[in-house]
Amino acid sequence: MASIQLTDIAFAYNGCPVLRHVSLGVASGERVALLGSNGAGKTTLLKLIGGVLQPVQGTIVLDGQRINRLPKRELSRKTAIVPQEFVVPFAFAVREVVELGRTPYVRILSGLRASDRLAVEKAMEQTDVVQFSSRVFNELSGGERQRVMIAMALAQEPELLLLDEPTQQLDITRQAEVMDLIIGLNRRWGLTVIAAIHDLNLAGRYFDRLILLHNGTVLADGPPERVLRTDFMEEAYDGPVEIFRSGDSKTPIVFPVSRFRDLPNEQ
Ligand code: ADP
C-alpha cells in the first residue's frame, strides 16, 4: 500500500499556469475521487502524481521518498496510471496488452519470466477479462476495453492506482461494473486509489473522499456531503445547481438547473 503527499505543487504548460498551491495527502489504502470542471487540471494532477510530469514548484512524496529521486522503473512498480484512452496501433490481443504492464519488470530482449506470467494471469482474473484474452483489444466494447486497461495497470503490481475518467462513455451498468471493480481492488487488495471522475453523482456514490479542483487549486476536500454542496458546485462549475438526497444513505445528487420552466418534473 502506498501513501502520497503533495506539498505546495505548481505546474504550467509552456509557461501557462494550470495548478498552484496544491497541497494534499492521501493515506495508504484510501480511495479518492478528483473532481473539477473540464480543464480544471485533474489529468495534469494525476500525471504529476504518476511522475509523468514534473512540477515547477513543490514536492511529491511517495511512501516517504520524493518521486523525482526514484528511478523510473521503481516508480512504475509502485504507481500505475490508467489513461482515458489507450491507443493500440496493431491488432494486439488482450493478453498482449496486459503483458505490456510488465514492462517495468522485464529486461530488454529477455522475454516474460514465470513471475511475469503469473502477474499477468492474476491481473486478468482480478478484472475478469480471462474470457476474452485472445480477442483483439481494438475490437472490444468500451467497458471491456476499460477493464483490460485496468488489468494492464494491475500487471505492474502497483500499490497506488491512478485512473483518469474510468467510466467516461460507458452506459450506467458498465459504469457500475467498473466502479465495483475499482472498489474491490481498493477494499480486497488494499490498493490506494485516486481517480479523476467526471460524473459527480457516481463519485459521491462510490468514493468516501472527494477533492474538488477549481482555478488550479483545491477548492474542497472531504466526504461527499461536505463537497457536493451548492456553493462549491456553483463556484467550480460556474452555473446554478440543485442538490437532492438519494435513498437511505442520503448521498447528495447534483443536478444542473435548466433555463426552461417546462421540464417534465416542473409541470
Ligand atoms: P482536466 O483533466 O481537469 O480536464 P487537464 O489537466 O487535462 O484538465 O487540463 C488542464 C489545463 O491544461 C487545460 O486548460 C488544458 O487545456 C491544459 N493542457 C492540458 N494538457 C496540455 C498540454 N499537453 N499542453 C498545453 N496545455 C495543456
mmCIF file of C-alpha atoms and ligand atoms in Angstrom:
data_model
loop_
_atom_site.group_PDB
_atom_site.id
_atom_site.type_symbol
_atom_site.label_atom_id
_atom_site.label_comp_id
_atom_site.label_asym_id
_atom_site.label_seq_id
_atom_site.Cartn_x
_atom_site.Cartn_y
_atom_site.Cartn_z
ATOM 1 C CA MET A 1 0.000 0.000 0.000
ATOM 2 C CA ALA A 2 1.207 3.486 -0.755
ATOM 3 C CA SER A 3 0.679 6.926 0.709
ATOM 4 C CA ILE A 4 1.278 10.131 -1.189
ATOM 5 C CA GLN A 5 1.894 13.687 -0.012
ATOM 6 C CA LEU A 6 1.823 16.743 -2.280
ATOM 7 C CA THR A 7 3.162 19.995 -0.827
ATOM 8 C CA ASP A 8 2.602 23.359 -2.492
ATOM 9 C CA ILE A 9 2.590 21.989 -6.042
ATOM 10 C CA ALA A 10 2.547 24.330 -9.016
ATOM 11 C CA PHE A 11 2.546 23.330 -12.680
ATOM 12 C CA ALA A 12 2.444 25.174 -16.005
ATOM 13 C CA TYR A 13 2.349 24.037 -19.644
ATOM 14 C CA ASN A 14 4.769 26.213 -21.634
ATOM 15 C CA GLY A 15 4.551 28.953 -19.036
ATOM 16 C CA CYS A 16 0.750 28.794 -18.866
ATOM 17 C CA PRO A 17 -0.176 28.058 -15.203
ATOM 18 C CA VAL A 18 -2.537 25.149 -14.601
ATOM 19 C CA LEU A 19 -2.046 24.235 -10.926
ATOM 20 C CA ARG A 20 -0.896 26.318 -7.956
ATOM 21 C CA HIS A 21 -0.544 25.810 -4.210
ATOM 22 C CA VAL A 22 -1.877 22.282 -4.352
ATOM 23 C CA SER A 23 -1.226 20.526 -1.049
ATOM 24 C CA LEU A 24 -2.901 17.246 -0.177
ATOM 25 C CA GLY A 25 -2.170 13.897 1.354
ATOM 26 C CA VAL A 26 -3.674 10.543 0.511
ATOM 27 C CA ALA A 27 -3.150 7.816 3.084
ATOM 28 C CA SER A 28 -2.326 4.242 2.298
ATOM 29 C CA GLY A 29 -5.478 2.328 1.312
ATOM 30 C CA GLU A 30 -7.622 5.429 0.738
ATOM 31 C CA ARG A 31 -9.993 5.795 -2.229
ATOM 32 C CA VAL A 32 -10.214 9.354 -3.508
ATOM 33 C CA ALA A 33 -12.059 10.967 -6.433
ATOM 34 C CA LEU A 34 -10.704 14.082 -8.149
ATOM 35 C CA LEU A 35 -13.467 16.402 -9.355
ATOM 36 C CA GLY A 36 -13.482 19.645 -11.301
ATOM 37 C CA SER A 37 -14.793 21.202 -14.497
ATOM 38 C CA ASN A 38 -13.259 20.460 -17.893
ATOM 39 C CA GLY A 39 -9.738 21.807 -17.896
ATOM 40 C CA ALA A 40 -9.576 22.132 -14.084
ATOM 41 C CA GLY A 41 -6.333 20.144 -14.036
ATOM 42 C CA LYS A 42 -7.425 16.638 -12.969
ATOM 43 C CA THR A 43 -5.430 14.796 -15.642
ATOM 44 C CA THR A 44 -2.438 17.039 -15.047
ATOM 45 C CA LEU A 45 -2.536 16.290 -11.328
ATOM 46 C CA LEU A 46 -2.710 12.540 -11.974
ATOM 47 C CA LYS A 47 0.278 12.822 -14.322
ATOM 48 C CA LEU A 48 2.250 14.725 -11.672
ATOM 49 C CA ILE A 49 1.451 12.092 -9.023
ATOM 50 C CA GLY A 50 2.408 9.378 -11.520
ATOM 51 C CA GLY A 51 5.721 11.089 -12.252
ATOM 52 C CA VAL A 52 4.870 11.607 -15.940
ATOM 53 C CA LEU A 53 5.119 15.403 -15.487
ATOM 54 C CA GLN A 54 7.408 17.312 -13.140
ATOM 55 C CA PRO A 55 6.054 20.186 -11.011
ATOM 56 C CA VAL A 56 7.658 23.610 -11.403
ATOM 57 C CA GLN A 57 7.320 24.052 -7.649
ATOM 58 C CA GLY A 58 6.679 21.861 -4.615
ATOM 59 C CA THR A 59 7.326 18.267 -3.686
ATOM 60 C CA ILE A 60 5.570 14.955 -4.206
ATOM 61 C CA VAL A 61 6.476 12.251 -1.721
ATOM 62 C CA LEU A 62 5.501 8.618 -2.192
ATOM 63 C CA ASP A 63 5.942 6.418 0.871
ATOM 64 C CA GLY A 64 8.461 8.843 2.333
ATOM 65 C CA GLN A 65 10.524 9.229 -0.877
ATOM 66 C CA ARG A 66 10.456 12.167 -3.268
ATOM 67 C CA ILE A 67 9.274 10.742 -6.582
ATOM 68 C CA ASN A 68 11.714 12.797 -8.661
ATOM 69 C CA ARG A 69 14.516 10.932 -6.888
ATOM 70 C CA LEU A 70 13.037 7.488 -7.554
ATOM 71 C CA PRO A 71 14.299 5.626 -10.631
ATOM 72 C CA LYS A 72 11.535 5.450 -13.278
ATOM 73 C CA ARG A 73 11.320 1.645 -13.102
ATOM 74 C CA GLU A 74 10.937 1.709 -9.353
ATOM 75 C CA LEU A 75 8.197 4.333 -9.599
ATOM 76 C CA SER A 76 6.394 2.223 -12.226
ATOM 77 C CA ARG A 77 6.408 -0.731 -9.863
ATOM 78 C CA LYS A 78 4.642 1.324 -7.208
ATOM 79 C CA THR A 79 2.301 3.504 -9.256
ATOM 80 C CA ALA A 80 0.212 2.675 -12.314
ATOM 81 C CA ILE A 81 -1.868 5.060 -14.409
ATOM 82 C CA VAL A 82 -4.944 4.006 -16.354
ATOM 83 C CA PRO A 83 -5.288 6.704 -19.043
ATOM 84 C CA GLN A 84 -8.556 7.878 -20.588
ATOM 85 C CA GLU A 85 -7.771 6.120 -23.831
ATOM 86 C CA PHE A 86 -5.093 3.626 -24.750
ATOM 87 C CA VAL A 87 -4.246 3.560 -28.439
ATOM 88 C CA VAL A 88 -3.007 0.234 -29.744
ATOM 89 C CA PRO A 89 -1.846 0.675 -33.341
ATOM 90 C CA PHE A 90 -1.842 -3.057 -34.188
ATOM 91 C CA ALA A 91 -4.230 -5.956 -33.727
ATOM 92 C CA PHE A 92 -2.880 -6.759 -30.258
ATOM 93 C CA ALA A 93 -4.697 -9.491 -28.365
ATOM 94 C CA VAL A 94 -5.984 -8.657 -24.899
ATOM 95 C CA ARG A 95 -3.316 -10.817 -23.225
ATOM 96 C CA GLU A 96 -0.546 -8.981 -25.144
ATOM 97 C CA VAL A 97 -1.920 -5.630 -23.987
ATOM 98 C CA VAL A 98 -1.987 -6.786 -20.359
ATOM 99 C CA GLU A 99 1.599 -8.082 -20.750
ATOM 100 C CA LEU A 100 2.706 -4.537 -21.600
ATOM 101 C CA GLY A 101 2.092 -3.803 -17.922
ATOM 102 C CA ARG A 102 5.121 -5.938 -17.100
ATOM 103 C CA THR A 103 7.478 -3.560 -18.928
ATOM 104 C CA PRO A 104 8.963 -2.146 -15.667
ATOM 105 C CA TYR A 105 9.990 -5.689 -14.670
ATOM 106 C CA VAL A 106 11.245 -7.145 -17.947
ATOM 107 C CA ARG A 107 14.876 -6.873 -19.043
ATOM 108 C CA ILE A 108 15.422 -5.654 -22.592
ATOM 109 C CA LEU A 109 15.463 -8.579 -25.069
ATOM 110 C CA SER A 110 14.596 -11.158 -22.429
ATOM 111 C CA GLY A 111 11.014 -12.400 -22.521
ATOM 112 C CA LEU A 112 8.470 -12.749 -19.769
ATOM 113 C CA ARG A 113 9.515 -14.960 -16.860
ATOM 114 C CA ALA A 114 7.234 -17.225 -14.836
ATOM 115 C CA SER A 115 6.681 -14.450 -12.267
ATOM 116 C CA ASP A 116 5.639 -12.058 -15.077
ATOM 117 C CA ARG A 117 3.162 -14.577 -16.487
ATOM 118 C CA LEU A 118 1.752 -15.114 -13.018
ATOM 119 C CA ALA A 119 1.228 -11.366 -12.511
ATOM 120 C CA VAL A 120 -0.478 -11.111 -15.933
ATOM 121 C CA GLU A 121 -2.732 -14.048 -15.108
ATOM 122 C CA LYS A 122 -3.668 -12.594 -11.721
ATOM 123 C CA ALA A 123 -4.401 -9.154 -13.220
ATOM 124 C CA MET A 124 -6.679 -10.725 -15.838
ATOM 125 C CA GLU A 125 -8.504 -12.722 -13.174
ATOM 126 C CA GLN A 126 -8.943 -9.688 -10.896
ATOM 127 C CA THR A 127 -10.559 -7.763 -13.754
ATOM 128 C CA ASP A 128 -12.494 -10.721 -15.189
ATOM 129 C CA VAL A 129 -11.018 -10.446 -18.690
ATOM 130 C CA VAL A 130 -9.654 -14.015 -18.958
ATOM 131 C CA GLN A 131 -12.709 -14.997 -21.037
ATOM 132 C CA PHE A 132 -11.674 -12.698 -23.870
ATOM 133 C CA SER A 133 -7.900 -12.865 -23.502
ATOM 134 C CA SER A 134 -7.438 -13.895 -27.159
ATOM 135 C CA ARG A 135 -9.682 -11.225 -28.640
ATOM 136 C CA VAL A 136 -8.304 -8.149 -30.400
ATOM 137 C CA PHE A 137 -8.164 -5.224 -27.954
ATOM 138 C CA ASN A 138 -9.355 -2.665 -30.525
ATOM 139 C CA GLU A 139 -12.491 -4.717 -31.234
ATOM 140 C CA LEU A 140 -13.741 -4.761 -27.627
ATOM 141 C CA SER A 141 -16.599 -2.670 -26.259
ATOM 142 C CA GLY A 142 -15.784 0.420 -24.176
ATOM 143 C CA GLY A 143 -16.464 -1.352 -20.869
ATOM 144 C CA GLU A 144 -14.364 -4.378 -21.830
ATOM 145 C CA ARG A 145 -11.511 -2.123 -23.004
ATOM 146 C CA GLN A 146 -11.582 -0.240 -19.712
ATOM 147 C CA ARG A 147 -11.249 -3.499 -17.760
ATOM 148 C CA VAL A 148 -8.302 -4.562 -19.934
ATOM 149 C CA MET A 149 -6.617 -1.185 -19.328
ATOM 150 C CA ILE A 150 -7.077 -1.695 -15.596
ATOM 151 C CA ALA A 151 -5.652 -5.232 -15.975
ATOM 152 C CA MET A 152 -2.600 -3.789 -17.752
ATOM 153 C CA ALA A 153 -2.093 -1.381 -14.841
ATOM 154 C CA LEU A 154 -2.537 -4.188 -12.282
ATOM 155 C CA ALA A 155 0.064 -6.313 -14.083
ATOM 156 C CA GLN A 156 2.543 -3.691 -12.863
ATOM 157 C CA GLU A 157 1.635 -4.871 -9.344
ATOM 158 C CA PRO A 158 1.237 -1.273 -8.172
ATOM 159 C CA GLU A 159 0.359 -0.079 -4.712
ATOM 160 C CA LEU A 160 -1.109 3.192 -5.971
ATOM 161 C CA LEU A 161 -3.617 3.101 -8.841
ATOM 162 C CA LEU A 162 -4.369 6.336 -10.706
ATOM 163 C CA LEU A 163 -7.361 6.327 -13.052
ATOM 164 C CA ASP A 164 -8.320 9.061 -15.495
ATOM 165 C CA GLU A 165 -12.092 9.143 -16.059
ATOM 166 C CA PRO A 166 -12.515 5.342 -15.999
ATOM 167 C CA THR A 167 -16.267 5.480 -16.651
ATOM 168 C CA GLN A 168 -16.297 8.012 -19.447
ATOM 169 C CA GLN A 169 -18.569 6.985 -22.335
ATOM 170 C CA LEU A 170 -19.852 3.859 -20.571
ATOM 171 C CA ASP A 171 -23.512 3.040 -20.089
ATOM 172 C CA ILE A 172 -24.800 3.015 -16.493
ATOM 173 C CA THR A 173 -24.423 -0.734 -15.961
ATOM 174 C CA ARG A 174 -20.859 -0.733 -17.326
ATOM 175 C CA GLN A 175 -20.140 2.328 -15.141
ATOM 176 C CA ALA A 176 -21.284 0.374 -12.080
ATOM 177 C CA GLU A 177 -19.195 -2.660 -13.134
ATOM 178 C CA VAL A 178 -16.044 -0.583 -13.480
ATOM 179 C CA MET A 179 -16.734 1.226 -10.192
ATOM 180 C CA ASP A 180 -17.348 -2.091 -8.395
ATOM 181 C CA LEU A 181 -14.085 -3.393 -9.827
ATOM 182 C CA ILE A 182 -12.213 -0.328 -8.526
ATOM 183 C CA ILE A 183 -13.823 -0.641 -5.084
ATOM 184 C CA GLY A 184 -12.934 -4.335 -4.945
ATOM 185 C CA LEU A 185 -9.291 -3.552 -5.764
ATOM 186 C CA ASN A 186 -9.254 -0.938 -3.037
ATOM 187 C CA ARG A 187 -11.049 -2.976 -0.360
ATOM 188 C CA ARG A 188 -9.916 -6.509 -1.093
ATOM 189 C CA TRP A 189 -6.377 -5.888 -2.298
ATOM 190 C CA GLY A 190 -5.696 -2.698 -0.365
ATOM 191 C CA LEU A 191 -4.705 -0.585 -3.378
ATOM 192 C CA THR A 192 -4.628 3.149 -2.796
ATOM 193 C CA VAL A 193 -6.872 4.655 -5.499
ATOM 194 C CA ILE A 194 -7.012 8.181 -6.901
ATOM 195 C CA ALA A 195 -9.441 8.605 -9.793
ATOM 196 C CA ALA A 196 -10.484 11.618 -11.840
ATOM 197 C CA ILE A 197 -14.258 11.272 -12.129
ATOM 198 C CA HIS A 198 -16.354 13.430 -14.417
ATOM 199 C CA ASP A 199 -19.708 12.294 -13.055
ATOM 200 C CA LEU A 200 -20.318 13.971 -9.687
ATOM 201 C CA ASN A 201 -23.081 11.579 -8.687
ATOM 202 C CA LEU A 202 -21.038 8.485 -9.447
ATOM 203 C CA ALA A 203 -18.171 9.991 -7.441
ATOM 204 C CA GLY A 204 -20.483 10.728 -4.498
ATOM 205 C CA ARG A 205 -21.876 7.216 -4.565
ATOM 206 C CA TYR A 206 -18.605 5.276 -4.815
ATOM 207 C CA PHE A 207 -15.975 7.399 -3.083
ATOM 208 C CA ASP A 208 -15.785 8.389 0.558
ATOM 209 C CA ARG A 209 -13.452 11.293 -0.124
ATOM 210 C CA LEU A 210 -13.746 13.856 -2.927
ATOM 211 C CA ILE A 211 -11.180 16.502 -3.876
ATOM 212 C CA LEU A 212 -12.606 19.367 -5.924
ATOM 213 C CA LEU A 213 -10.201 21.349 -8.126
ATOM 214 C CA HIS A 214 -11.021 24.873 -9.229
ATOM 215 C CA ASN A 215 -8.881 27.714 -10.573
ATOM 216 C CA GLY A 216 -5.830 25.488 -10.401
ATOM 217 C CA THR A 217 -6.136 24.661 -6.739
ATOM 218 C CA VAL A 218 -8.119 22.619 -4.187
ATOM 219 C CA LEU A 219 -11.490 24.245 -3.504
ATOM 220 C CA ALA A 220 -12.903 21.486 -1.268
ATOM 221 C CA ASP A 221 -11.688 18.197 0.151
ATOM 222 C CA GLY A 222 -13.774 15.802 2.237
ATOM 223 C CA PRO A 223 -16.664 13.308 2.240
ATOM 224 C CA PRO A 224 -19.428 13.724 -0.397
ATOM 225 C CA GLU A 225 -21.781 15.604 1.935
ATOM 226 C CA ARG A 226 -19.111 18.231 2.588
ATOM 227 C CA VAL A 227 -18.016 18.671 -1.044
ATOM 228 C CA LEU A 228 -21.201 18.189 -3.096
ATOM 229 C CA ARG A 229 -22.674 21.409 -1.726
ATOM 230 C CA THR A 230 -24.490 24.066 -3.715
ATOM 231 C CA ASP A 231 -21.879 26.774 -3.048
ATOM 232 C CA PHE A 232 -18.865 24.659 -4.043
ATOM 233 C CA MET A 233 -20.629 23.174 -7.076
ATOM 234 C CA GLU A 234 -21.829 26.539 -8.407
ATOM 235 C CA GLU A 235 -18.389 28.058 -7.991
ATOM 236 C CA ALA A 236 -16.492 25.149 -9.512
ATOM 237 C CA TYR A 237 -18.879 24.536 -12.417
ATOM 238 C CA ASP A 238 -19.890 28.145 -12.931
ATOM 239 C CA GLY A 239 -23.645 27.608 -13.084
ATOM 240 C CA PRO A 240 -26.714 27.045 -10.880
ATOM 241 C CA VAL A 241 -27.280 23.584 -9.417
ATOM 242 C CA GLU A 242 -29.850 21.794 -7.276
ATOM 243 C CA ILE A 243 -28.895 19.188 -4.695
ATOM 244 C CA PHE A 244 -31.140 16.241 -3.851
ATOM 245 C CA ARG A 245 -30.619 13.442 -1.329
ATOM 246 C CA SER A 246 -30.740 9.866 -2.518
ATOM 247 C CA GLY A 247 -32.035 6.848 -0.601
ATOM 248 C CA ASP A 248 -31.179 5.855 2.943
ATOM 249 C CA SER A 249 -27.552 6.866 2.577
ATOM 250 C CA LYS A 250 -28.658 10.439 1.775
ATOM 251 C CA THR A 251 -25.860 10.751 -0.764
ATOM 252 C CA PRO A 252 -26.095 14.208 -2.368
ATOM 253 C CA ILE A 253 -27.185 14.156 -6.002
ATOM 254 C CA VAL A 254 -26.240 17.187 -8.090
ATOM 255 C CA PHE A 255 -28.361 18.440 -10.983
ATOM 256 C CA PRO A 256 -27.710 21.454 -13.183
ATOM 257 C CA VAL A 257 -30.655 23.879 -13.232
ATOM 258 C CA SER A 258 -32.302 24.241 -16.641
ATOM 259 C CA ARG A 259 -33.288 27.610 -18.124
ATOM 260 C CA PHE A 260 -36.587 26.062 -19.203
ATOM 261 C CA ARG A 261 -39.533 26.034 -16.838
ATOM 262 C CA ASP A 262 -41.470 23.352 -18.732
ATOM 263 C CA LEU A 263 -39.307 20.315 -17.969
ATOM 264 C CA PRO A 264 -41.366 17.194 -17.055
ATOM 265 C CA ASN A 265 -40.837 17.335 -13.271
ATOM 266 C CA GLU A 266 -41.762 21.018 -13.089
ATOM 267 C CA GLN A 267 -45.153 20.921 -14.815
HETATM 268 P P1 ADP B 1 -8.970 18.147 -16.766
HETATM 269 O O1 ADP B 1 -8.384 16.762 -16.713
HETATM 270 O O2 ADP B 1 -9.480 18.603 -15.436
HETATM 271 O O3 ADP B 1 -9.996 18.314 -17.840
HETATM 272 P P2 ADP B 1 -6.353 18.893 -17.768
HETATM 273 O O4 ADP B 1 -5.368 18.554 -16.720
HETATM 274 O O5 ADP B 1 -6.482 17.947 -18.933
HETATM 275 O O6 ADP B 1 -7.773 19.152 -17.100
HETATM 276 O O7 ADP B 1 -6.015 20.311 -18.362
HETATM 277 C C1 ADP B 1 -5.791 21.445 -17.554
HETATM 278 C C2 ADP B 1 -5.430 22.633 -18.445
HETATM 279 O O8 ADP B 1 -4.168 22.381 -19.046
HETATM 280 C C3 ADP B 1 -6.408 22.879 -19.572
HETATM 281 O O9 ADP B 1 -6.535 24.267 -19.752
HETATM 282 C C4 ADP B 1 -5.745 22.237 -20.770
HETATM 283 O O10 ADP B 1 -6.109 22.895 -21.962
HETATM 284 C C5 ADP B 1 -4.269 22.454 -20.463
HETATM 285 N N1 ADP B 1 -3.429 21.382 -21.033
HETATM 286 C C6 ADP B 1 -3.570 20.063 -20.799
HETATM 287 N N2 ADP B 1 -2.618 19.349 -21.456
HETATM 288 C C7 ADP B 1 -1.846 20.265 -22.090
HETATM 289 C C8 ADP B 1 -0.693 20.166 -22.918
HETATM 290 N N3 ADP B 1 -0.129 18.988 -23.211
HETATM 291 N N4 ADP B 1 -0.166 21.305 -23.404
HETATM 292 C C9 ADP B 1 -0.708 22.517 -23.097
HETATM 293 N N5 ADP B 1 -1.794 22.678 -22.316
HETATM 294 C C10 ADP B 1 -2.372 21.569 -21.818
#
